[in-house]
PDB file of C-alpha atoms in Angstrom:
ATOM      1  CA  MET K  73     -90.657 190.696  15.681  1.00 49.00           C
ATOM      2  CA  SER K  74     -87.281 190.351  14.545  1.00 52.00           C
ATOM      3  CA  ARG K  75     -86.428 188.485  11.181  1.00 53.00           C
ATOM      4  CA  THR K  76     -84.706 185.912  13.377  1.00 51.00           C
ATOM      5  CA  ILE K  77     -88.087 185.316  14.818  1.00 47.00           C
ATOM      6  CA  LEU K  78     -89.831 185.043  11.778  1.00 44.00           C
ATOM      7  CA  ARG K  79     -87.336 182.717  10.194  1.00 53.00           C
ATOM      8  CA  HIS K  80     -87.372 180.289  13.170  1.00 49.00           C
ATOM      9  CA  ALA K  81     -91.497 180.375  13.015  1.00 48.00           C
ATOM     10  CA  ALA K  82     -91.556 179.793   9.696  1.00 50.00           C
ATOM     11  CA  ARG K  83     -89.333 176.657   9.908  1.00 52.00           C
ATOM     12  CA  ALA K  84     -91.036 175.662  12.588  1.00 48.00           C
ATOM     13  CA  GLY K  85     -94.500 175.558  10.561  1.00 50.00           C
ATOM     14  CA  LEU K  86     -92.964 173.979   7.399  1.00 44.00           C
ATOM     15  CA  LEU K  87     -91.522 170.995   9.770  1.00 44.00           C
ATOM     16  CA  ALA K  88     -95.161 170.472  10.947  1.00 47.00           C
ATOM     17  CA  GLY K  89     -96.883 170.621   7.708  1.00 47.00           C
ATOM     18  CA  LEU K  90     -94.152 167.975   6.133  1.00 43.00           C
ATOM     19  CA  ALA K  91     -94.700 165.882   9.373  1.00 42.00           C
ATOM     20  CA  ALA K  92     -98.778 165.923   8.914  1.00 43.00           C
ATOM     21  CA  LEU K  93     -98.212 165.056   5.124  1.00 43.00           C
ATOM     22  CA  ALA K  94     -95.949 162.170   6.058  1.00 42.00           C
ATOM     23  CA  PRO K  95     -97.670 158.408   6.024  1.00 44.00           C
ATOM     24  CA  GLN K  96     -98.380 157.532   9.610  1.00 43.00           C
ATOM     25  CA  GLY K  97     -97.184 153.740  10.406  1.00 40.00           C
ATOM     26  CA  ALA K  98     -95.828 152.893   7.333  1.00 44.00           C
ATOM     27  CA  ALA K  99     -93.002 151.073   8.497  1.00 49.00           C
ATOM     28  CA  ALA K 100     -95.475 148.608  10.448  1.00 64.00           C
ATOM     29  CA  ASP K 101     -97.894 148.092   6.918  1.00 87.00           C
ATOM     30  CA  LYS K 102     -98.255 144.436   6.788  1.00 92.00           C
ATOM     31  CA  ILE K 103    -100.548 141.944   4.831  1.00 94.00           C
ATOM     32  CA  ARG K 104    -102.726 139.538   6.327  1.00 94.00           C
ATOM     33  CA  ASN K 105    -102.350 136.083   5.157  1.00 97.00           C
ATOM     34  CA  PRO K 106    -104.755 133.081   5.272  1.00 96.00           C
ATOM     35  CA  THR K 107    -102.048 130.286   4.797  1.00 97.00           C
ATOM     36  CA  ALA K 108     -98.974 129.408   6.498  1.00 97.00           C
ATOM     37  CA  VAL K 109     -96.166 127.259   5.099  1.00 97.00           C
ATOM     38  CA  PHE K 110     -94.174 125.317   7.474  1.00 96.00           C
ATOM     39  CA  SER K 111     -91.278 122.839   6.996  1.00 95.00           C
ATOM     40  CA  GLY K 112     -91.006 120.224   9.838  1.00 94.00           C
ATOM     41  CA  LEU K 113     -87.894 118.109  10.724  1.00 93.00           C
ATOM     42  CA  ASP K 114     -87.513 114.571  12.021  1.00 93.00           C
ATOM     43  CA  LYS K 115     -84.432 114.172  13.932  1.00 93.00           C
ATOM     44  CA  ILE K 116     -84.199 110.839  13.764  1.00 91.00           C
ATOM     45  CA  THR K 117     -84.926 109.815   9.639  1.00 90.00           C
ATOM     46  CA  GLY K 118     -83.551 113.411   8.706  1.00 92.00           C
ATOM     47  CA  ARG K 119     -86.749 113.609   6.862  1.00 93.00           C
ATOM     48  CA  ILE K 120     -88.276 116.999   5.921  1.00 93.00           C
ATOM     49  CA  VAL K 121     -91.739 117.485   5.122  1.00 93.00           C
ATOM     50  CA  SER K 122     -93.070 120.969   3.729  1.00 94.00           C
ATOM     51  CA  PHE K 123     -96.764 121.588   4.388  1.00 95.00           C
ATOM     52  CA  GLU K 124     -99.406 124.191   4.170  1.00 96.00           C
ATOM     53  CA  VAL K 125    -101.739 125.154   7.039  1.00 97.00           C
ATOM     54  CA  ALA K 126    -104.754 127.633   7.502  1.00 97.00           C
ATOM     55  CA  VAL K 127    -104.765 130.255   9.846  1.00 96.00           C
ATOM     56  CA  ASP K 128    -106.846 128.872  12.854  1.00 96.00           C
ATOM     57  CA  GLU K 129    -106.232 125.082  11.543  1.00 97.00           C
ATOM     58  CA  THR K 130    -104.844 122.635  13.725  1.00 96.00           C
ATOM     59  CA  VAL K 131    -102.659 119.926  12.215  1.00 96.00           C
ATOM     60  CA  GLN K 132    -100.195 117.272  13.433  1.00 95.00           C
ATOM     61  CA  PHE K 133     -96.606 117.055  12.599  1.00 95.00           C
ATOM     62  CA  GLY K 134     -95.383 113.717  14.306  1.00 93.00           C
ATOM     63  CA  ALA K 135     -95.897 114.409  18.125  1.00 93.00           C
ATOM     64  CA  LEU K 136     -96.673 118.230  17.602  1.00 95.00           C
ATOM     65  CA  GLN K 137    -100.172 119.797  17.166  1.00 95.00           C
ATOM     66  CA  LEU K 138     -99.561 123.576  15.200  1.00 95.00           C
ATOM     67  CA  THR K 139    -102.175 126.079  15.128  1.00 97.00           C
ATOM     68  CA  PRO K 140    -101.216 129.316  13.528  1.00 97.00           C
ATOM     69  CA  ARG K 141    -103.202 132.005  14.398  1.00 96.00           C
ATOM     70  CA  VAL K 142    -101.872 134.652  12.331  1.00 96.00           C
ATOM     71  CA  CYS K 143     -99.558 135.025   9.389  1.00 96.00           C
ATOM     72  CA  TYR K 144     -98.124 138.310   8.099  1.00 96.00           C
ATOM     73  CA  THR K 145     -96.219 139.452   4.952  1.00 95.00           C
ATOM     74  CA  ARG K 146     -94.927 142.895   4.256  1.00 92.00           C
ATOM     75  CA  PRO K 147     -95.826 144.876   0.764  1.00 89.00           C
ATOM     76  CA  PRO K 148     -93.668 144.637  -1.926  1.00 86.00           C
ATOM     77  CA  THR K 149     -92.171 148.219  -1.049  1.00 83.00           C
ATOM     78  CA  GLU K 150     -91.116 147.204   2.390  1.00 84.00           C
ATOM     79  CA  SER K 151     -88.640 145.266   3.726  1.00 84.00           C
ATOM     80  CA  ALA K 152     -89.089 141.515   3.325  1.00 84.00           C
ATOM     81  CA  ARG K 153     -90.387 140.189   7.030  1.00 91.00           C
ATOM     82  CA  THR K 154     -92.302 137.296   7.385  1.00 95.00           C
ATOM     83  CA  THR K 155     -93.738 136.542  10.623  1.00 95.00           C
ATOM     84  CA  GLY K 156     -96.391 134.056  12.172  1.00 96.00           C
ATOM     85  CA  PHE K 157     -98.190 133.639  15.523  1.00 96.00           C
ATOM     86  CA  LEU K 158     -98.356 130.216  16.708  1.00 95.00           C
ATOM     87  CA  GLU K 159     -99.456 127.663  19.201  1.00 95.00           C
ATOM     88  CA  VAL K 160     -97.731 124.462  19.471  1.00 95.00           C
ATOM     89  CA  ASP K 161     -98.640 121.364  21.661  1.00 94.00           C
ATOM     90  CA  GLU K 162     -97.314 118.050  22.119  1.00 94.00           C
ATOM     91  CA  VAL K 163     -98.923 114.809  22.332  1.00 92.00           C
ATOM     92  CA  THR K 164     -97.766 112.407  24.883  1.00 89.00           C
ATOM     93  CA  LEU K 165     -97.368 108.728  24.845  1.00 87.00           C
ATOM     94  CA  GLU K 166     -99.998 108.628  27.402  1.00 87.00           C
ATOM     95  CA  ASN K 167    -102.183 110.477  24.975  1.00 89.00           C
ATOM     96  CA  LYS K 168    -102.002 113.895  27.008  1.00 91.00           C
ATOM     97  CA  TYR K 169    -101.645 117.295  25.575  1.00 93.00           C
ATOM     98  CA  ARG K 170     -98.514 119.879  26.568  1.00 93.00           C
ATOM     99  CA  ARG K 171     -98.274 123.172  25.757  1.00 93.00           C
ATOM    100  CA  ILE K 172     -94.486 123.413  24.294  1.00 93.00           C
ATOM    101  CA  PHE K 173     -94.841 126.844  22.439  1.00 93.00           C
ATOM    102  CA  THR K 174     -96.745 130.158  22.078  1.00 93.00           C
ATOM    103  CA  GLY K 175     -95.262 132.692  20.031  1.00 93.00           C
ATOM    104  CA  TRP K 176     -93.857 134.253  17.040  1.00 94.00           C
ATOM    105  CA  MET K 177     -91.884 133.009  14.535  1.00 94.00           C
ATOM    106  CA  PHE K 178     -89.741 134.648  12.209  1.00 94.00           C
ATOM    107  CA  ALA K 179     -89.077 133.070   8.517  1.00 93.00           C
ATOM    108  CA  ALA K 180     -85.742 134.974   8.179  1.00 90.00           C
ATOM    109  CA  SER K 181     -84.403 133.733  11.563  1.00 87.00           C
ATOM    110  CA  PRO K 182     -85.894 130.208  12.232  1.00 81.00           C
ATOM    111  CA  GLY K 183     -83.578 129.555  15.468  1.00 80.00           C
ATOM    112  CA  LEU K 184     -84.667 132.854  17.235  1.00 79.00           C
ATOM    113  CA  HIS K 185     -87.760 131.428  18.604  1.00 73.00           C
ATOM    114  CA  ALA K 186     -87.432 127.689  18.093  1.00 76.00           C
ATOM    115  CA  ILE K 187     -89.734 124.638  19.533  1.00 86.00           C
ATOM    116  CA  GLU K 188     -87.691 123.030  21.514  1.00 84.00           C
ATOM    117  CA  HIS K 189     -88.014 119.368  21.178  1.00 90.00           C
ATOM    118  CA  PRO K 190     -85.799 116.339  21.004  1.00 91.00           C
ATOM    119  CA  ILE K 191     -87.440 114.637  17.978  1.00 93.00           C
ATOM    120  CA  TYR K 192     -89.159 117.026  15.887  1.00 94.00           C
ATOM    121  CA  ASP K 193     -88.335 120.907  14.525  1.00 93.00           C
ATOM    122  CA  VAL K 194     -90.741 122.901  13.130  1.00 95.00           C
ATOM    123  CA  TRP K 195     -90.484 126.473  11.368  1.00 95.00           C
ATOM    124  CA  LEU K 196     -92.224 128.728   9.345  1.00 96.00           C
ATOM    125  CA  VAL K 197     -91.311 129.402   5.699  1.00 96.00           C
ATOM    126  CA  ASP K 198     -93.557 131.331   4.247  1.00 96.00           C
ATOM    127  CA  CYS K 199     -97.533 133.150   4.406  1.00 97.00           C
ATOM    128  CA  LYS K 200     -99.492 133.234   1.530  1.00 95.00           C
ATOM    129  CA  GLY K 201    -102.814 134.147  -0.269  1.00 95.00           C
ATOM    130  CA  GLY K 202    -103.293 137.436   1.247  1.00 88.00           C
ATOM    131  CA  THR K 203    -104.061 140.835  -0.479  1.00 84.00           C
ATOM    132  CA  ASP K 204    -105.067 143.370   2.165  1.00 81.00           C
ATOM    133  CA  ILE K 205    -102.594 145.898   3.564  1.00 85.00           C
ATOM    134  CA  ILE K 206    -103.056 146.517   7.171  1.00 85.00           C
ATOM    135  CA  ALA K 207    -101.608 150.067   8.369  1.00 80.00           C
ATOM    136  CA  GLU K 208    -101.021 150.060  12.056  1.00 69.00           C
ATOM    137  CA  ALA K 209     -98.808 152.740  13.947  1.00 58.00           C
ATOM    138  CA  LYS K 210     -95.260 151.720  14.909  1.00 53.00           C
ATOM    139  CA  GLU K 211     -96.155 151.482  18.514  1.00 45.00           C
ATOM    140  CA  GLN K 212     -99.084 149.274  18.453  1.00 49.00           C
ATOM    141  CA  ASP K 213     -98.549 145.734  19.351  1.00 49.00           C
ATOM    142  CA  ASP K 214    -100.137 142.593  17.461  1.00 55.00           C
ATOM    143  CA  ALA K 215    -103.227 141.480  19.273  1.00 51.00           C
ATOM    144  CA  PRO K 216    -101.799 137.889  19.727  1.00 54.00           C
ATOM    145  CA  VAL K 217     -98.720 139.578  21.177  1.00 52.00           C
ATOM    146  CA  ALA K 218    -100.821 141.522  23.861  1.00 53.00           C
ATOM    147  CA  ALA K 219    -102.834 138.509  24.471  1.00 51.00           C
ATOM    148  CA  ALA K 220    -100.349 136.166  25.022  1.00 50.00           C
ATOM    149  CA  ARG K 221     -97.867 138.165  27.811  1.00 52.00           C
ATOM    150  CA  PRO K 222    -100.391 137.198  30.720  1.00 53.00           C
ATOM    151  CA  GLU K 223    -100.761 133.648  29.723  1.00 52.00           C
ATOM    152  CA  ARG K 224     -97.359 133.266  29.007  1.00 53.00           C
ATOM    153  CA  ARG K 225     -96.654 134.646  32.644  1.00 57.00           C
ATOM    154  CA  ARG K 226     -98.963 132.167  34.081  1.00 58.00           C
ATOM    155  CA  ARG K 227     -97.542 129.168  31.816  1.00 54.00           C
ATOM    156  CA  ASP K 228     -93.891 129.675  32.662  1.00 55.00           C
ATOM    157  CA  GLN K 229     -94.982 129.687  36.712  1.00 57.00           C
ATOM    158  CA  ALA K 230     -96.950 126.749  36.329  1.00 54.00           C
ATOM    159  CA  GLN K 231     -93.971 125.330  34.097  1.00 50.00           C
ATOM    160  CA  ARG K 232     -91.790 125.870  36.980  1.00 53.00           C
ATOM    161  CA  ASP K 233     -94.159 124.791  39.612  1.00 55.00           C
ATOM    162  CA  ASP K 234     -94.752 121.677  37.900  1.00 50.00           C
ATOM    163  CA  GLY K 235     -91.213 120.683  37.443  1.00 46.00           C
ATOM    164  CA  ARG K 236     -90.522 121.035  41.116  1.00 47.00           C
ATOM    165  CA  ARG K 237     -93.639 118.646  41.932  1.00 47.00           C
ATOM    166  CA  THR K 238     -92.526 115.853  39.024  1.00 47.00           C
ATOM    167  CA  GLN K 239     -88.490 116.155  39.346  1.00 48.00           C
ATOM    168  CA  PRO K 240     -87.519 112.856  40.878  1.00 49.00           C
ATOM    169  CA  VAL K 241     -84.347 113.635  43.251  1.00 50.00           C
ATOM    170  CA  ASN K 242     -81.890 110.930  44.420  1.00 49.00           C
ATOM    171  CA  ARG K 243     -79.616 111.098  48.030  1.00 53.00           C
ATOM    172  CA  GLN K 244     -77.241 113.310  46.513  1.00 52.00           C
ATOM    173  CA  GLY K 245     -80.019 115.983  45.717  1.00 53.00           C
ATOM    174  CA  GLN K 246     -79.500 114.995  42.033  1.00 49.00           C
ATOM    175  CA  VAL K 247     -82.553 115.226  39.801  1.00 47.00           C
ATOM    176  CA  ASP K 248     -82.562 111.806  38.132  1.00 45.00           C
ATOM    177  CA  VAL K 249     -85.128 112.694  34.981  1.00 48.00           C
ATOM    178  CA  ALA K 250     -86.015 115.734  33.560  1.00 52.00           C
ATOM    179  CA  PRO K 251     -88.916 117.583  33.902  1.00 58.00           C
ATOM    180  CA  LEU K 252     -91.597 117.337  31.512  1.00 65.00           C
ATOM    181  CA  ARG K 253     -91.758 119.901  28.468  1.00 72.00           C
ATOM    182  CA  GLY K 254     -94.670 122.247  28.889  1.00 71.00           C
ATOM    183  CA  THR K 255     -97.962 122.897  30.708  1.00 79.00           C
ATOM    184  CA  PRO K 256    -100.952 120.525  30.639  1.00 79.00           C
ATOM    185  CA  VAL K 257    -103.518 121.735  27.974  1.00 82.00           C
ATOM    186  CA  GLN K 258    -106.979 120.695  26.623  1.00 84.00           C
ATOM    187  CA  PRO K 259    -106.982 120.925  23.121  1.00 79.00           C
ATOM    188  CA  ARG K 260    -109.648 122.909  21.113  1.00 80.00           C
ATOM    189  CA  GLN K 261    -109.945 120.916  18.296  1.00 85.00           C
ATOM    190  CA  THR K 262    -108.794 117.862  16.420  1.00 90.00           C
ATOM    191  CA  PRO K 263    -106.183 118.047  13.916  1.00 92.00           C
ATOM    192  CA  SER K 264    -107.572 118.209  10.396  1.00 92.00           C
ATOM    193  CA  ARG K 265    -104.523 116.162   8.673  1.00 92.00           C
ATOM    194  CA  ARG K 266    -101.809 114.561  10.233  1.00 91.00           C
ATOM    195  CA  PHE K 267     -97.991 113.909   9.215  1.00 86.00           C
ATOM    196  CA  PHE K 268     -95.965 111.051  10.517  1.00 81.00           C
ATOM    197  CA  PRO K 269     -92.496 111.640   8.826  1.00 76.00           C
ATOM    198  CA  THR K 270     -91.036 108.763  10.932  1.00 63.00           C
ATOM    199  CA  ASN K 271     -92.689 106.099   9.070  1.00 50.00           C
ATOM    200  CA  ASP K 272     -91.195 106.802   5.651  1.00 48.00           C
ATOM    201  CA  GLY K 273     -87.394 107.513   6.799  1.00 43.00           C
ATOM    202  CA  PRO K 274     -84.382 107.585   3.976  1.00 44.00           C
ATOM    203  CA  VAL K 275     -83.329 104.534   2.501  1.00 46.00           C
ATOM    204  CA  PRO K 276     -79.831 103.390   4.344  1.00 49.00           C
ATOM    205  CA  PRO K 277     -77.127 103.138   1.795  1.00 53.00           C
ATOM    206  CA  MET K 278     -76.145  99.873   0.845  1.00 53.00           C
ATOM    207  CA  PRO K 279     -72.611  98.542   1.923  1.00 56.00           C
ATOM    208  CA  LEU K 280     -69.675  98.187  -0.499  1.00 57.00           C
ATOM    209  CA  GLY K 281     -69.517  94.830  -2.389  1.00 57.00           C
ATOM    210  CA  ASP K 282     -73.600  94.456  -2.295  1.00 54.00           C
ATOM    211  CA  PRO K 283     -75.062  92.645  -5.398  1.00 55.00           C
ATOM    212  CA  ARG K 284     -77.992  94.480  -5.592  1.00 51.00           C
TER     213      ARG K 284
END
C-alpha cells in the first residue's frame, strides 16, 4: 500500500473520530419554560398591557383568548432565540369563537408571525422559569409544528370555503362585506384571567387655556 493511500486513510479516520466526538444537535439545544410573557396593545386607546401566562393556560385580552402551548429560550452559550407556540381565538359579539392564529411567535421578530386583528395586537416578549436543557437534532421538528401542519391546511381550506359562503356580492360582482376572520372553534377551557385594556384608556390632553 502506498504512502499516499495510507495518508488519506489516516486523515479520513481522524475526521470520523472528530465527528463522533462532536456534540450532536448542539445548535438545537433549548430550554422549556413554564411561563410565557406577552405584551398586548389596544390600537384604539394606545394602551399596552404586559401579562404572564402559564403554558396551557388560557387568558383573555380584549376579544382575544390566548393559550401558549410551549415557550422556549436558549442556553447562555447559544444565540438568543425566544420562541413560543400559541393558539389565539377571537370572541365575537355573538359570543362565538373563531381561531384566528395557530403558530410560532418569535420575541426577536414580533412582526414575522403577527396576529391580524383590527383592534388588538399581541406579541411574545419572553419565556421564564425553565432550567432543563433539551438537546435535539437539528432536523427534528418541534412537536407542535408537526402537529399543526395538517390542522393548518384544514383550517385554511375551511376559511376559504367559509369566506366564499359568507361574502355578500352586489350587482357589479363586488364584495360588500369582508369575510369573517379565522374558523369556528369550540373553546377547550374558560379563561382564568381577563384583561380589558379599553376600560382604562389614556387621559386625553387638556386644551390650551383650560383653567384646570
